[in-house]
PDB file of C-alpha atoms in Angstrom:
ATOM      1  CA  UNK A 197      -0.358  25.109 -30.741  1.00  0.00           C
ATOM      2  CA  UNK A 198       2.424  24.047 -33.060  1.00  0.00           C
ATOM      3  CA  UNK A 199       6.019  24.320 -31.915  1.00  0.00           C
ATOM      4  CA  UNK A 200       8.828  24.601 -34.433  1.00  0.00           C
ATOM      5  CA  UNK A 201      12.458  24.086 -33.464  1.00  0.00           C
ATOM      6  CA  UNK A 202      15.161  24.742 -36.049  1.00  0.00           C
ATOM      7  CA  UNK A 203      18.807  23.733 -35.797  1.00  0.00           C
ATOM      8  CA  UNK A 204      21.919  23.117 -37.867  1.00  0.00           C
ATOM      9  CA  UNK A 205      22.989  26.608 -38.835  1.00  0.00           C
ATOM     10  CA  UNK A 206      26.480  27.998 -38.498  1.00  0.00           C
ATOM     11  CA  UNK A 207      29.365  29.779 -40.156  1.00  0.00           C
ATOM     12  CA  UNK A 208      30.517  28.293 -43.442  1.00  0.00           C
ATOM     13  CA  UNK A 209      32.812  29.402 -46.231  1.00  0.00           C
ATOM     14  CA  UNK A 210      31.484  30.148 -49.715  1.00  0.00           C
ATOM     15  CA  UNK A 211      30.997  26.895 -51.583  1.00  0.00           C
ATOM     16  CA  UNK A 212      30.395  24.994 -48.375  1.00  0.00           C
ATOM     17  CA  UNK A 213      27.426  22.934 -47.217  1.00  0.00           C
ATOM     18  CA  UNK A 214      25.064  22.711 -44.266  1.00  0.00           C
ATOM     19  CA  UNK A 215      22.028  20.669 -43.322  1.00  0.00           C
ATOM     20  CA  UNK A 216      19.249  22.297 -41.370  1.00  0.00           C
ATOM     21  CA  UNK A 217      16.641  20.421 -39.353  1.00  0.00           C
ATOM     22  CA  UNK A 218      13.236  21.448 -38.041  1.00  0.00           C
ATOM     23  CA  UNK A 219      11.144  19.434 -35.619  1.00  0.00           C
ATOM     24  CA  UNK A 220       7.445  20.273 -35.559  1.00  0.00           C
ATOM     25  CA  UNK A 221       5.150  19.269 -32.732  1.00  0.00           C
ATOM     26  CA  UNK A 222       1.484  19.853 -32.138  1.00  0.00           C
ATOM     27  CA  UNK A 223       0.506  19.918 -35.810  1.00  0.00           C
ATOM     28  CA  UNK A 224      -0.875  17.529 -38.377  1.00  0.00           C
ATOM     29  CA  UNK A 225       2.632  17.224 -39.753  1.00  0.00           C
ATOM     30  CA  UNK A 226       1.974  14.343 -42.102  1.00  0.00           C
ATOM     31  CA  UNK A 227      -0.749  16.185 -43.981  1.00  0.00           C
ATOM     32  CA  UNK A 228       0.896  19.616 -44.021  1.00  0.00           C
ATOM     33  CA  UNK A 229       3.022  21.101 -46.748  1.00  0.00           C
ATOM     34  CA  UNK A 230       6.178  22.202 -44.945  1.00  0.00           C
ATOM     35  CA  UNK A 231       8.689  24.800 -46.005  1.00  0.00           C
ATOM     36  CA  UNK A 232      11.851  26.669 -45.193  1.00  0.00           C
ATOM     37  CA  UNK A 233      11.845  30.456 -45.137  1.00  0.00           C
ATOM     38  CA  UNK A 234      14.714  32.832 -44.625  1.00  0.00           C
ATOM     39  CA  UNK A 235      15.211  36.441 -43.629  1.00  0.00           C
ATOM     40  CA  UNK A 236      18.457  38.142 -44.517  1.00  0.00           C
ATOM     41  CA  UNK A 237      19.706  41.449 -43.117  1.00  0.00           C
ATOM     42  CA  UNK A 238      17.340  44.223 -44.156  1.00  0.00           C
ATOM     43  CA  UNK A 239      15.157  41.844 -46.157  1.00  0.00           C
ATOM     44  CA  UNK A 240      11.666  40.490 -45.804  1.00  0.00           C
ATOM     45  CA  UNK A 241      11.142  36.854 -44.965  1.00  0.00           C
ATOM     46  CA  UNK A 242      10.987  34.755 -48.123  1.00  0.00           C
ATOM     47  CA  UNK A 243      10.085  31.173 -48.963  1.00  0.00           C
ATOM     48  CA  UNK A 244      13.084  29.122 -50.008  1.00  0.00           C
ATOM     49  CA  UNK A 245      11.666  25.634 -50.531  1.00  0.00           C
ATOM     50  CA  UNK A 246       8.609  23.550 -49.743  1.00  0.00           C
ATOM     51  CA  UNK A 247       7.611  19.902 -49.728  1.00  0.00           C
ATOM     52  CA  UNK A 248       4.077  18.555 -49.815  1.00  0.00           C
ATOM     53  CA  UNK A 249       2.670  15.593 -47.940  1.00  0.00           C
ATOM     54  CA  UNK A 250       3.256  13.637 -51.147  1.00  0.00           C
ATOM     55  CA  UNK A 251       6.904  14.719 -51.238  1.00  0.00           C
ATOM     56  CA  UNK A 252       6.546  17.118 -54.147  1.00  0.00           C
ATOM     57  CA  UNK A 253       9.325  19.692 -53.826  1.00  0.00           C
ATOM     58  CA  UNK A 254       9.311  23.314 -54.952  1.00  0.00           C
ATOM     59  CA  UNK A 255      12.253  25.717 -54.856  1.00  0.00           C
ATOM     60  CA  UNK A 256      12.811  29.424 -55.203  1.00  0.00           C
ATOM     61  CA  UNK A 257      14.807  30.200 -58.324  1.00  0.00           C
ATOM     62  CA  UNK A 258      17.747  31.511 -56.336  1.00  0.00           C
ATOM     63  CA  UNK A 259      18.377  28.147 -54.612  1.00  0.00           C
ATOM     64  CA  UNK A 260      17.286  25.712 -57.302  1.00  0.00           C
ATOM     65  CA  UNK A 261      19.963  23.133 -57.977  1.00  0.00           C
ATOM     66  CA  UNK A 262      21.808  23.945 -54.742  1.00  0.00           C
ATOM     67  CA  UNK A 263      19.293  23.216 -51.957  1.00  0.00           C
ATOM     68  CA  UNK A 264      17.297  20.050 -51.298  1.00  0.00           C
ATOM     69  CA  UNK A 265      14.292  19.826 -48.990  1.00  0.00           C
ATOM     70  CA  UNK A 266      13.196  16.538 -47.489  1.00  0.00           C
ATOM     71  CA  UNK A 267      10.989  15.282 -44.683  1.00  0.00           C
ATOM     72  CA  UNK A 268      10.737  12.373 -42.273  1.00  0.00           C
ATOM     73  CA  UNK A 269       7.147  11.998 -41.153  1.00  0.00           C
ATOM     74  CA  UNK A 270       8.056   9.403 -38.536  1.00  0.00           C
ATOM     75  CA  UNK A 271      10.189  12.052 -36.816  1.00  0.00           C
ATOM     76  CA  UNK A 272       7.975  15.076 -37.602  1.00  0.00           C
ATOM     77  CA  UNK A 273      11.095  16.615 -39.100  1.00  0.00           C
ATOM     78  CA  UNK A 274      11.846  18.577 -42.238  1.00  0.00           C
ATOM     79  CA  UNK A 275      15.382  19.086 -43.527  1.00  0.00           C
ATOM     80  CA  UNK A 276      17.139  21.508 -45.824  1.00  0.00           C
ATOM     81  CA  UNK A 277      20.374  20.388 -47.373  1.00  0.00           C
ATOM     82  CA  UNK A 278      22.275  23.423 -48.650  1.00  0.00           C
ATOM     83  CA  UNK A 279      25.272  23.140 -50.943  1.00  0.00           C
ATOM     84  CA  UNK A 280      27.378  25.598 -52.970  1.00  0.00           C
ATOM     85  CA  UNK A 281      26.527  28.247 -50.424  1.00  0.00           C
ATOM     86  CA  UNK A 282      26.968  31.896 -51.361  1.00  0.00           C
ATOM     87  CA  UNK A 283      27.368  34.990 -49.170  1.00  0.00           C
ATOM     88  CA  UNK A 284      23.877  36.080 -50.235  1.00  0.00           C
ATOM     89  CA  UNK A 285      22.486  32.942 -48.567  1.00  0.00           C
ATOM     90  CA  UNK A 286      23.359  34.507 -45.214  1.00  0.00           C
ATOM     91  CA  UNK A 287      20.114  34.723 -43.250  1.00  0.00           C
ATOM     92  CA  UNK A 288      18.125  33.347 -40.358  1.00  0.00           C
ATOM     93  CA  UNK A 289      16.339  30.246 -41.603  1.00  0.00           C
ATOM     94  CA  UNK A 290      12.914  29.248 -40.312  1.00  0.00           C
ATOM     95  CA  UNK A 291      10.536  26.416 -41.016  1.00  0.00           C
ATOM     96  CA  UNK A 292       6.753  26.652 -41.119  1.00  0.00           C
ATOM     97  CA  UNK A 293       3.809  25.070 -42.833  1.00  0.00           C
ATOM     98  CA  UNK A 294       2.980  26.526 -46.216  1.00  0.00           C
ATOM     99  CA  UNK A 295      -0.380  27.585 -47.611  1.00  0.00           C
ATOM    100  CA  UNK A 296      -0.957  28.434 -51.224  1.00  0.00           C
ATOM    101  CA  UNK A 297       1.132  31.270 -52.646  1.00  0.00           C
ATOM    102  CA  UNK A 298       3.813  30.642 -50.047  1.00  0.00           C
ATOM    103  CA  UNK A 299       1.871  32.089 -47.142  1.00  0.00           C
ATOM    104  CA  UNK A 300       2.946  30.630 -43.791  1.00  0.00           C
ATOM    105  CA  UNK A 301       0.477  28.167 -42.308  1.00  0.00           C
ATOM    106  CA  UNK A 302       1.184  28.728 -38.621  1.00  0.00           C
ATOM    107  CA  UNK A 303       1.044  32.065 -36.842  1.00  0.00           C
ATOM    108  CA  UNK A 304       3.921  31.285 -34.515  1.00  0.00           C
ATOM    109  CA  UNK A 305       7.517  30.862 -35.608  1.00  0.00           C
ATOM    110  CA  UNK A 306      10.464  29.132 -34.048  1.00  0.00           C
ATOM    111  CA  UNK A 307      13.651  30.886 -33.069  1.00  0.00           C
ATOM    112  CA  UNK A 308      15.234  30.161 -36.430  1.00  0.00           C
ATOM    113  CA  UNK A 309      18.798  29.103 -37.095  1.00  0.00           C
ATOM    114  CA  UNK A 310      21.472  31.516 -38.290  1.00  0.00           C
ATOM    115  CA  UNK A 311      23.398  30.680 -41.446  1.00  0.00           C
ATOM    116  CA  UNK A 312      26.410  32.859 -42.199  1.00  0.00           C
ATOM    117  CA  UNK A 313      28.371  32.368 -45.404  1.00  0.00           C
ATOM    118  CA  UNK A 314      31.657  34.211 -45.257  1.00  0.00           C
ATOM    119  CA  UNK A 315      35.335  33.682 -45.897  1.00  0.00           C
TER     120      UNK A 315
END
């Protein structure tokens, strides 16, 4: 069973930056498309960005140009670099594998990492 452990969240002012990390174990990480999802207060969980095994990146329109997803297969780790953060980016951020149409690959989720953007 895959285990996903997210870290790197915190409190940041609008316009600030953070880098999130997610270590995945127990999966075929190298061959999986990996992604970052988020769930804000009162909202459904949504896909923010994904990266394929061939390093092709895809972004939701609301983060394009501000967030960058990357991966290190040697470390089974996927990253999300977030810049120009806005209050509406406040959410718990999770990583997971990604199927077509943004559907999560794995049934289990990690604990997530809280990102709060506030002055």
